GROMACS .gro file of C-alpha atoms in nm:
model
  149
    1MET     CA    1   2.169   7.978  -1.204
    2LYS     CA    2   1.966   8.133  -0.922
    3LYS     CA    3   1.644   8.049  -1.107
    4ILE     CA    4   1.747   7.684  -1.140
    5ILE     CA    5   1.827   7.658  -0.769
    6LEU     CA    6   1.500   7.832  -0.680
    7CYS     CA    7   1.297   7.598  -0.904
    8PHE     CA    8   1.476   7.293  -0.763
    9THR     CA    9   1.413   7.404  -0.403
   10PHE     CA   10   1.047   7.477  -0.478
   11SER     CA   11   1.003   7.134  -0.643
   12LEU     CA   12   1.152   6.955  -0.340
   13GLY     CA   13   0.917   7.148  -0.111
   14ILE     CA   14   0.614   7.041  -0.310
   15LEU     CA   15   0.728   6.677  -0.312
   16ALA     CA   16   0.780   6.684   0.064
   17CYS     CA   17   0.430   6.819   0.126
   18ASN     CA   18   0.273   6.541  -0.081
   19SER     CA   19   0.429   6.252   0.111
   20SER     CA   20   0.118   6.169   0.315
   21LYS     CA   21  -0.059   5.847   0.237
   22ILE     CA   22  -0.415   5.766   0.311
   23ALA     CA   23  -0.383   5.395   0.296
   24SER     CA   24  -0.637   5.121   0.320
   25LYS     CA   25  -0.409   4.820   0.308
   26ASP     CA   26  -0.576   4.521   0.468
   27LEU     CA   27  -0.355   4.305   0.688
   28SER     CA   28  -0.411   3.947   0.798
   29GLU     CA   29  -0.676   3.994   1.067
   30LYS     CA   30  -1.042   4.058   0.979
   31HIS     CA   31  -1.058   4.421   1.096
   32THR     CA   32  -0.688   4.507   1.076
   33GLN     CA   33  -0.614   4.787   0.832
   34ILE     CA   34  -0.365   5.071   0.782
   35LEU     CA   35  -0.567   5.392   0.759
   36PHE     CA   36  -0.305   5.668   0.731
   37GLN     CA   37   0.072   5.713   0.741
   38SER     CA   38   0.254   6.043   0.699
   39GLU     CA   39   0.548   6.260   0.799
   40TYR     CA   40   0.300   6.533   0.888
   41GLY     CA   41  -0.013   6.552   1.101
   42GLY     CA   42   0.115   6.406   1.428
   43SER     CA   43   0.141   6.587   1.760
   44GLY     CA   44   0.522   6.600   1.755
   45THR     CA   45   0.546   6.407   2.081
   46ASP     CA   46   0.597   6.035   2.132
   47GLU     CA   47   0.250   5.910   2.223
   48ILE     CA   48  -0.014   5.650   2.140
   49GLN     CA   49  -0.386   5.724   2.122
   50LEU     CA   50  -0.653   5.456   2.139
   51ILE     CA   51  -0.985   5.555   1.978
   52THR     CA   52  -1.292   5.346   2.053
   53GLN     CA   53  -1.574   5.588   1.962
   54LYS     CA   54  -1.675   5.693   1.612
   55GLU     CA   55  -1.722   6.062   1.705
   56ALA     CA   56  -1.367   6.091   1.841
   57PHE     CA   57  -1.232   5.917   1.531
   58THR     CA   58  -1.415   6.156   1.297
   59GLU     CA   59  -1.275   6.459   1.479
   60LEU     CA   60  -0.918   6.326   1.480
   61TRP     CA   61  -0.941   6.212   1.116
   62GLU     CA   62  -1.005   6.567   0.998
   63GLU     CA   63  -0.741   6.712   1.230
   64ILE     CA   64  -0.462   6.465   1.145
   65THR     CA   65  -0.520   6.397   0.775
   66GLY     CA   66  -0.655   6.736   0.669
   67GLN     CA   67  -0.926   6.546   0.481
   68PRO     CA   68  -1.298   6.621   0.519
   69LYS     CA   69  -1.517   6.372   0.702
   70GLU     CA   70  -1.660   6.266   0.364
   71GLU     CA   71  -1.320   6.105   0.295
   72ILE     CA   72  -1.315   5.918   0.629
   73GLN     CA   73  -1.230   5.550   0.637
   74ALA     CA   74  -1.504   5.311   0.752
   75PHE     CA   75  -1.498   5.244   1.127
   76ASN     CA   76  -1.737   5.017   1.318
   77ASP     CA   77  -1.684   5.112   1.683
   78GLN     CA   78  -1.870   4.800   1.799
   79GLU     CA   79  -1.606   4.565   1.652
   80GLU     CA   80  -1.303   4.786   1.583
   81MET     CA   81  -1.076   5.046   1.741
   82VAL     CA   82  -0.820   5.284   1.596
   83ILE     CA   83  -0.464   5.322   1.721
   84ILE     CA   84  -0.276   5.642   1.640
   85LYS     CA   85   0.100   5.655   1.695
   86HIS     CA   86   0.258   6.000   1.707
   87PHE     CA   87   0.636   6.028   1.679
   88THR     CA   88   0.862   6.307   1.801
   89SER     CA   89   0.921   6.593   1.558
   90GLY     CA   90   1.212   6.573   1.319
   91ARG     CA   91   1.422   6.841   1.150
   92SER     CA   92   1.425   6.709   0.795
   93GLY     CA   93   1.164   6.571   0.561
   94GLY     CA   94   1.174   6.279   0.323
   95ALA     CA   95   1.148   5.986   0.565
   96THR     CA   96   0.883   5.722   0.495
   97TYR     CA   97   0.705   5.551   0.787
   98THR     CA   98   0.547   5.219   0.694
   99VAL     CA   99   0.345   4.964   0.893
  100ASN     CA  100   0.479   4.618   0.805
  101LYS     CA  101   0.275   4.386   1.025
  102ILE     CA  102   0.029   4.389   1.312
  103LYS     CA  103   0.004   4.103   1.563
  104GLU     CA  104  -0.299   4.082   1.786
  105LYS     CA  105  -0.327   3.860   2.090
  106LYS     CA  106  -0.582   3.886   2.366
  107GLY     CA  107  -0.489   4.193   2.564
  108HIS     CA  108  -0.181   4.281   2.355
  109ILE     CA  109  -0.125   4.446   2.016
  110GLN     CA  110   0.214   4.473   1.844
  111VAL     CA  111   0.258   4.703   1.545
  112TYR     CA  112   0.578   4.647   1.350
  113TYR     CA  113   0.689   4.945   1.144
  114SER     CA  114   0.992   5.066   0.952
  115VAL     CA  115   1.137   5.405   0.865
  116GLN     CA  116   1.322   5.469   0.543
  117GLY     CA  117   1.539   5.781   0.552
  118PRO     CA  118   1.534   6.049   0.286
  119GLY     CA  119   1.860   5.934   0.128
  120ALA     CA  120   2.121   6.183   0.011
  121ILE     CA  121   1.881   6.473  -0.039
  122GLY     CA  122   1.626   6.567   0.223
  123THR     CA  123   1.421   6.878   0.275
  124ASP     CA  124   1.460   7.116   0.565
  125ALA     CA  125   1.122   7.085   0.730
  126ILE     CA  126   0.982   7.022   1.075
  127THR     CA  127   0.802   6.690   1.056
  128SER     CA  128   0.553   6.529   1.294
  129PRO     CA  129   0.519   6.167   1.176
  130VAL     CA  130   0.201   5.974   1.247
  131LEU     CA  131   0.066   5.622   1.180
  132MET     CA  132  -0.303   5.531   1.208
  133VAL     CA  133  -0.423   5.169   1.210
  134LYS     CA  134  -0.756   4.996   1.267
  135VAL     CA  135  -0.763   4.671   1.464
  136ASN     CA  136  -1.010   4.433   1.628
  137LYS     CA  137  -1.165   4.581   1.941
  138GLN     CA  138  -1.015   4.464   2.270
  139ASP     CA  139  -1.072   4.570   2.628
  140LYS     CA  140  -0.777   4.780   2.756
  141PRO     CA  141  -0.498   4.620   2.550
  142THR     CA  142  -0.132   4.699   2.587
  143ILE     CA  143  -0.004   4.849   2.264
  144GLU     CA  144   0.353   4.824   2.145
  145PHE     CA  145   0.512   4.980   1.837
  146ILE     CA  146   0.827   4.794   1.730
  147LEU     CA  147   1.077   4.948   1.489
  148GLN     CA  148   1.211   4.698   1.235
  149GLN     CA  149   1.547   4.773   1.077
   0.00000   0.00000   0.00000
C-alpha cells in the first residue's frame, strides 16, 4: 500500500512540474500573441513588467521559462513589446492560467485572463504563476489584467 501511495504522489509531482506552456497562440491584432503561461517561473509578487528591448527579453525568457535562447519566440522590438504579468505565490499546484483576449487601444492595453483551479486533487507546491504576451508597441501605455470568471 505504501508503494502505491508513493508512486501516486510521485506521479502527481511530475504532472505538476510539466504544467508550463510555451504558447504561440495568435490573437486578433497583428502583433498580439501569447508567448508563455505557467504556474511556475514568476517572481511570486503581483507585478507587471513591460519589455521594449530585445536584449532584456532574451534575458528574461531564459530566466522565466527555463528554455535556452535558441527556443526564444520571435520579437521585433521596433514594432512589438512584451508584457509579463507575475502573480502572487500560491500554496498548491494544479491551477491553469489562460489568456482569453487582449484589447489594445491607443495608450491602454487590457489583458483578459482566467484561472481554472486544480479541482478535487491538487499538489502541495509553492507556485509563482506568470503570463507573457506580445503586443503592438505603444508609448507608455497603461496595462490592465482583468480576471474573467
